[in-house]
mmCIF file of C-alpha atoms and ligand atoms in Angstrom:
data_model
loop_
_atom_site.group_PDB
_atom_site.id
_atom_site.type_symbol
_atom_site.label_atom_id
_atom_site.label_comp_id
_atom_site.label_asym_id
_atom_site.label_seq_id
_atom_site.Cartn_x
_atom_site.Cartn_y
_atom_site.Cartn_z
ATOM 1 C CA MET A 1 -44.559 -56.935 104.471
ATOM 2 C CA GLU A 2 -45.209 -53.624 106.142
ATOM 3 C CA MET A 3 -42.190 -51.445 106.748
ATOM 4 C CA GLU A 4 -43.471 -48.455 108.652
ATOM 5 C CA SER A 5 -41.645 -48.675 111.918
ATOM 6 C CA LEU A 6 -38.340 -49.725 113.436
ATOM 7 C CA ARG A 7 -40.215 -52.730 114.813
ATOM 8 C CA ASP A 8 -41.133 -53.774 111.244
ATOM 9 C CA LEU A 9 -37.501 -53.476 110.212
ATOM 10 C CA PHE A 10 -36.475 -55.406 113.330
ATOM 11 C CA VAL A 11 -38.806 -58.316 112.481
ATOM 12 C CA GLU A 12 -37.661 -58.307 108.846
ATOM 13 C CA GLN A 13 -33.991 -58.436 109.799
ATOM 14 C CA LEU A 14 -34.626 -61.149 112.375
ATOM 15 C CA LYS A 15 -36.311 -63.259 109.698
ATOM 16 C CA ASP A 16 -33.280 -62.740 107.516
ATOM 17 C CA LEU A 17 -30.973 -63.906 110.303
ATOM 18 C CA TYR A 18 -33.220 -66.874 111.011
ATOM 19 C CA SER A 19 -32.904 -67.937 107.390
ATOM 20 C CA ALA A 20 -29.155 -67.270 107.424
ATOM 21 C CA GLU A 21 -28.597 -69.399 110.535
ATOM 22 C CA ASN A 22 -30.591 -72.293 109.132
ATOM 23 C CA GLN A 23 -28.602 -72.174 105.898
ATOM 24 C CA ILE A 24 -25.402 -72.277 107.972
ATOM 25 C CA ILE A 25 -26.639 -75.330 109.883
ATOM 26 C CA LYS A 26 -26.984 -77.101 106.543
ATOM 27 C CA ALA A 27 -23.623 -75.924 105.199
ATOM 28 C CA LEU A 28 -21.362 -76.547 108.198
ATOM 29 C CA PRO A 29 -21.449 -80.382 108.060
ATOM 30 C CA LYS A 30 -20.118 -80.170 104.487
ATOM 31 C CA MET A 31 -17.347 -77.833 105.626
ATOM 32 C CA ILE A 32 -16.467 -80.203 108.493
ATOM 33 C CA LYS A 33 -16.158 -83.027 105.976
ATOM 34 C CA ALA A 34 -14.075 -80.944 103.578
ATOM 35 C CA ALA A 35 -11.621 -79.704 106.227
ATOM 36 C CA SER A 36 -8.394 -81.646 106.819
ATOM 37 C CA SER A 37 -7.102 -79.937 109.960
ATOM 38 C CA GLU A 38 -8.520 -81.577 113.087
ATOM 39 C CA GLU A 39 -8.507 -78.212 114.845
ATOM 40 C CA LEU A 40 -10.490 -76.642 112.027
ATOM 41 C CA LYS A 41 -12.942 -79.539 111.962
ATOM 42 C CA SER A 42 -13.580 -79.197 115.676
ATOM 43 C CA ALA A 43 -13.912 -75.409 115.435
ATOM 44 C CA PHE A 44 -16.610 -75.891 112.787
ATOM 45 C CA GLN A 45 -18.245 -78.633 114.854
ATOM 46 C CA GLU A 46 -18.332 -76.405 117.924
ATOM 47 C CA HIS A 47 -19.801 -73.548 115.936
ATOM 48 C CA LEU A 48 -22.447 -75.846 114.484
ATOM 49 C CA GLU A 49 -23.649 -76.605 118.014
ATOM 50 C CA GLN A 50 -23.473 -72.907 118.898
ATOM 51 C CA THR A 51 -25.472 -72.030 115.798
ATOM 52 C CA LYS A 52 -28.293 -74.348 116.847
ATOM 53 C CA GLY A 53 -28.449 -72.437 120.128
ATOM 54 C CA GLN A 54 -28.540 -69.166 118.189
ATOM 55 C CA VAL A 55 -31.613 -70.357 116.291
ATOM 56 C CA GLU A 56 -33.235 -71.166 119.640
ATOM 57 C CA ARG A 57 -32.549 -67.611 120.809
ATOM 58 C CA LEU A 58 -34.208 -66.275 117.669
ATOM 59 C CA ASP A 59 -37.168 -68.576 118.304
ATOM 60 C CA GLN A 60 -37.544 -67.091 121.787
ATOM 61 C CA ILE A 61 -37.508 -63.567 120.383
ATOM 62 C CA PHE A 62 -40.103 -64.372 117.694
ATOM 63 C CA GLU A 63 -42.287 -65.832 120.422
ATOM 64 C CA GLU A 64 -41.986 -62.675 122.468
ATOM 65 C CA LEU A 65 -42.841 -60.617 119.367
ATOM 66 C CA ASP A 66 -45.697 -62.969 118.495
ATOM 67 C CA GLU A 67 -44.348 -63.162 114.926
ATOM 68 C CA SER A 68 -43.394 -66.057 112.657
ATOM 69 C CA PRO A 69 -39.691 -66.604 111.940
ATOM 70 C CA ARG A 70 -40.528 -67.843 108.438
ATOM 71 C CA GLY A 71 -41.095 -66.074 105.169
ATOM 72 C CA LYS A 72 -37.716 -64.779 104.162
ATOM 73 C CA LYS A 73 -34.688 -66.249 102.441
ATOM 74 C CA CYS A 74 -31.398 -64.581 103.234
ATOM 75 C CA LYS A 75 -29.894 -64.040 99.773
ATOM 76 C CA GLY A 76 -26.672 -62.665 101.199
ATOM 77 C CA MET A 77 -25.986 -65.895 103.064
ATOM 78 C CA GLU A 78 -27.121 -67.920 100.065
ATOM 79 C CA GLY A 79 -24.421 -66.163 98.016
ATOM 80 C CA LEU A 80 -21.704 -66.629 100.622
ATOM 81 C CA ILE A 81 -22.519 -70.315 100.958
ATOM 82 C CA ALA A 82 -22.589 -70.751 97.162
ATOM 83 C CA GLU A 83 -19.084 -69.308 97.008
ATOM 84 C CA GLY A 84 -17.942 -71.719 99.725
ATOM 85 C CA LYS A 85 -19.442 -74.577 97.772
ATOM 86 C CA GLU A 86 -17.593 -73.490 94.626
ATOM 87 C CA LEU A 87 -14.354 -73.591 96.594
ATOM 88 C CA MET A 88 -15.062 -77.089 97.898
ATOM 89 C CA GLU A 89 -15.610 -78.307 94.337
ATOM 90 C CA GLU A 90 -12.128 -77.193 93.316
ATOM 91 C CA ASP A 91 -9.386 -79.777 93.149
ATOM 92 C CA ALA A 92 -7.490 -78.044 95.944
ATOM 93 C CA GLU A 93 -4.516 -79.156 97.963
ATOM 94 C CA GLU A 94 -5.458 -79.919 101.632
ATOM 95 C CA ASP A 95 -3.883 -76.925 103.396
ATOM 96 C CA VAL A 96 -4.928 -74.549 100.630
ATOM 97 C CA LEU A 97 -8.510 -75.776 100.896
ATOM 98 C CA ASP A 98 -8.400 -75.378 104.687
ATOM 99 C CA ALA A 99 -7.162 -71.796 104.289
ATOM 100 C CA GLY A 100 -10.001 -71.179 101.825
ATOM 101 C CA LEU A 101 -12.574 -72.710 104.177
ATOM 102 C CA ILE A 102 -11.409 -70.359 106.916
ATOM 103 C CA ALA A 103 -11.786 -67.404 104.544
ATOM 104 C CA SER A 104 -15.291 -68.555 103.646
ATOM 105 C CA ALA A 105 -16.261 -69.008 107.266
ATOM 106 C CA GLN A 106 -14.892 -65.603 108.225
ATOM 107 C CA HIS A 107 -16.998 -63.973 105.500
ATOM 108 C CA VAL A 108 -20.021 -65.691 107.049
ATOM 109 C CA GLU A 109 -19.114 -64.569 110.572
ATOM 110 C CA HIS A 110 -18.595 -60.970 109.500
ATOM 111 C CA TYR A 111 -21.951 -60.980 107.739
ATOM 112 C CA GLU A 112 -23.559 -62.267 110.923
ATOM 113 C CA ILE A 113 -21.702 -59.758 113.090
ATOM 114 C CA ALA A 114 -23.146 -56.937 110.957
ATOM 115 C CA GLY A 115 -26.648 -58.389 111.174
ATOM 116 C CA TYR A 116 -26.634 -59.076 114.904
ATOM 117 C CA GLY A 117 -25.086 -55.705 115.709
ATOM 118 C CA CYS A 118 -28.008 -53.996 113.972
ATOM 119 C CA VAL A 119 -30.813 -56.043 115.524
ATOM 120 C CA ARG A 120 -29.214 -55.864 118.987
ATOM 121 C CA THR A 121 -29.284 -52.078 118.715
ATOM 122 C CA TYR A 122 -32.892 -52.052 117.440
ATOM 123 C CA ALA A 123 -33.938 -54.257 120.378
ATOM 124 C CA GLN A 124 -32.334 -51.793 122.787
ATOM 125 C CA LEU A 125 -34.133 -48.862 121.141
ATOM 126 C CA LEU A 126 -37.436 -50.734 121.190
ATOM 127 C CA GLY A 127 -37.038 -51.397 124.909
ATOM 128 C CA MET A 128 -36.860 -55.153 124.388
ATOM 129 C CA ASP A 129 -34.213 -55.799 126.991
ATOM 130 C CA LYS A 130 -34.431 -59.579 127.000
ATOM 131 C CA ALA A 131 -34.161 -59.744 123.212
ATOM 132 C CA ALA A 132 -31.233 -57.302 123.281
ATOM 133 C CA LYS A 133 -29.446 -59.560 125.762
ATOM 134 C CA LEU A 134 -30.031 -62.691 123.695
ATOM 135 C CA LEU A 135 -28.844 -60.965 120.525
ATOM 136 C CA GLN A 136 -25.755 -59.651 122.304
ATOM 137 C CA GLN A 137 -24.917 -63.210 123.389
ATOM 138 C CA THR A 138 -25.063 -64.381 119.781
ATOM 139 C CA LEU A 139 -23.074 -61.362 118.607
ATOM 140 C CA ASP A 140 -20.366 -62.242 121.145
ATOM 141 C CA GLU A 141 -20.273 -65.860 119.937
ATOM 142 C CA GLU A 142 -19.897 -64.753 116.314
ATOM 143 C CA LYS A 143 -17.038 -62.429 117.251
ATOM 144 C CA GLU A 144 -15.321 -65.153 119.290
ATOM 145 C CA THR A 145 -15.646 -67.562 116.375
ATOM 146 C CA ASP A 146 -14.145 -65.015 114.008
ATOM 147 C CA GLU A 147 -11.190 -64.582 116.366
ATOM 148 C CA LEU A 148 -10.782 -68.319 116.772
ATOM 149 C CA LEU A 149 -10.651 -68.684 112.981
ATOM 150 C CA SER A 150 -8.071 -65.895 112.719
ATOM 151 C CA GLY A 151 -5.970 -67.829 115.226
ATOM 152 C CA LEU A 152 -6.228 -71.068 113.246
ATOM 153 C CA ALA A 153 -5.400 -69.204 110.034
ATOM 154 C CA GLU A 154 -2.053 -68.128 111.456
ATOM 155 C CA ASN A 155 -0.729 -71.679 111.041
ATOM 156 C CA ILE A 156 -2.906 -72.918 108.225
ATOM 157 C CA ASN A 157 -2.146 -69.992 105.890
ATOM 158 C CA VAL A 158 1.565 -70.596 106.387
ATOM 159 C CA GLN A 159 1.162 -74.302 105.687
ATOM 160 C CA ALA A 160 -0.760 -73.422 102.537
ATOM 161 C CA GLU A 161 1.963 -71.017 101.507
ATOM 162 C CA GLU A 162 4.635 -73.703 101.996
ATOM 163 C CA GLU A 163 2.687 -76.235 99.992
ATOM 164 C CA ALA A 164 4.041 -75.360 96.571
ATOM 165 C CA ALA A 165 7.602 -75.135 97.889
HETATM 166 FE FE1 LIG B 201 -24.756 -67.571 113.740
HETATM 167 FE FE1 LIG B 202 -21.684 -67.827 113.100
#
């Protein structure tokens, strides 16, 4: 792939995010199943629906760019999801596993926040106002999800801590 302009970098990073989002769509149902807390399950469920909308936003942007979303595998997300999978294979106590699932999910959200922050800024610089708006919407959703998870962790971490007692 050519990498001569900010637009090239923009397309490359969007492809990466497209791959990342699709990997998340596959991983979240397993996390929903693994979670014990009803609140955590529904937070994951809600974010799964949100994530599908985020892929649609990316689709719109690729259409505007007249580029294909395919052709790249996000290795960063692959690694984060592999670590989450490792955790789910442990023989963990319920609350401890929930706390671990939150940690996993927050790593994913922070990775996405970094990615969307960059492409949102590139879109602004490239004068792609509609794309910048769509990417900002996704960035806001990722940040909200991260905050929601921090809120859930306040109780779940304590429950996990009390488990051995
Ligand atoms: Fe996302
Ligand atoms: Fe997300």
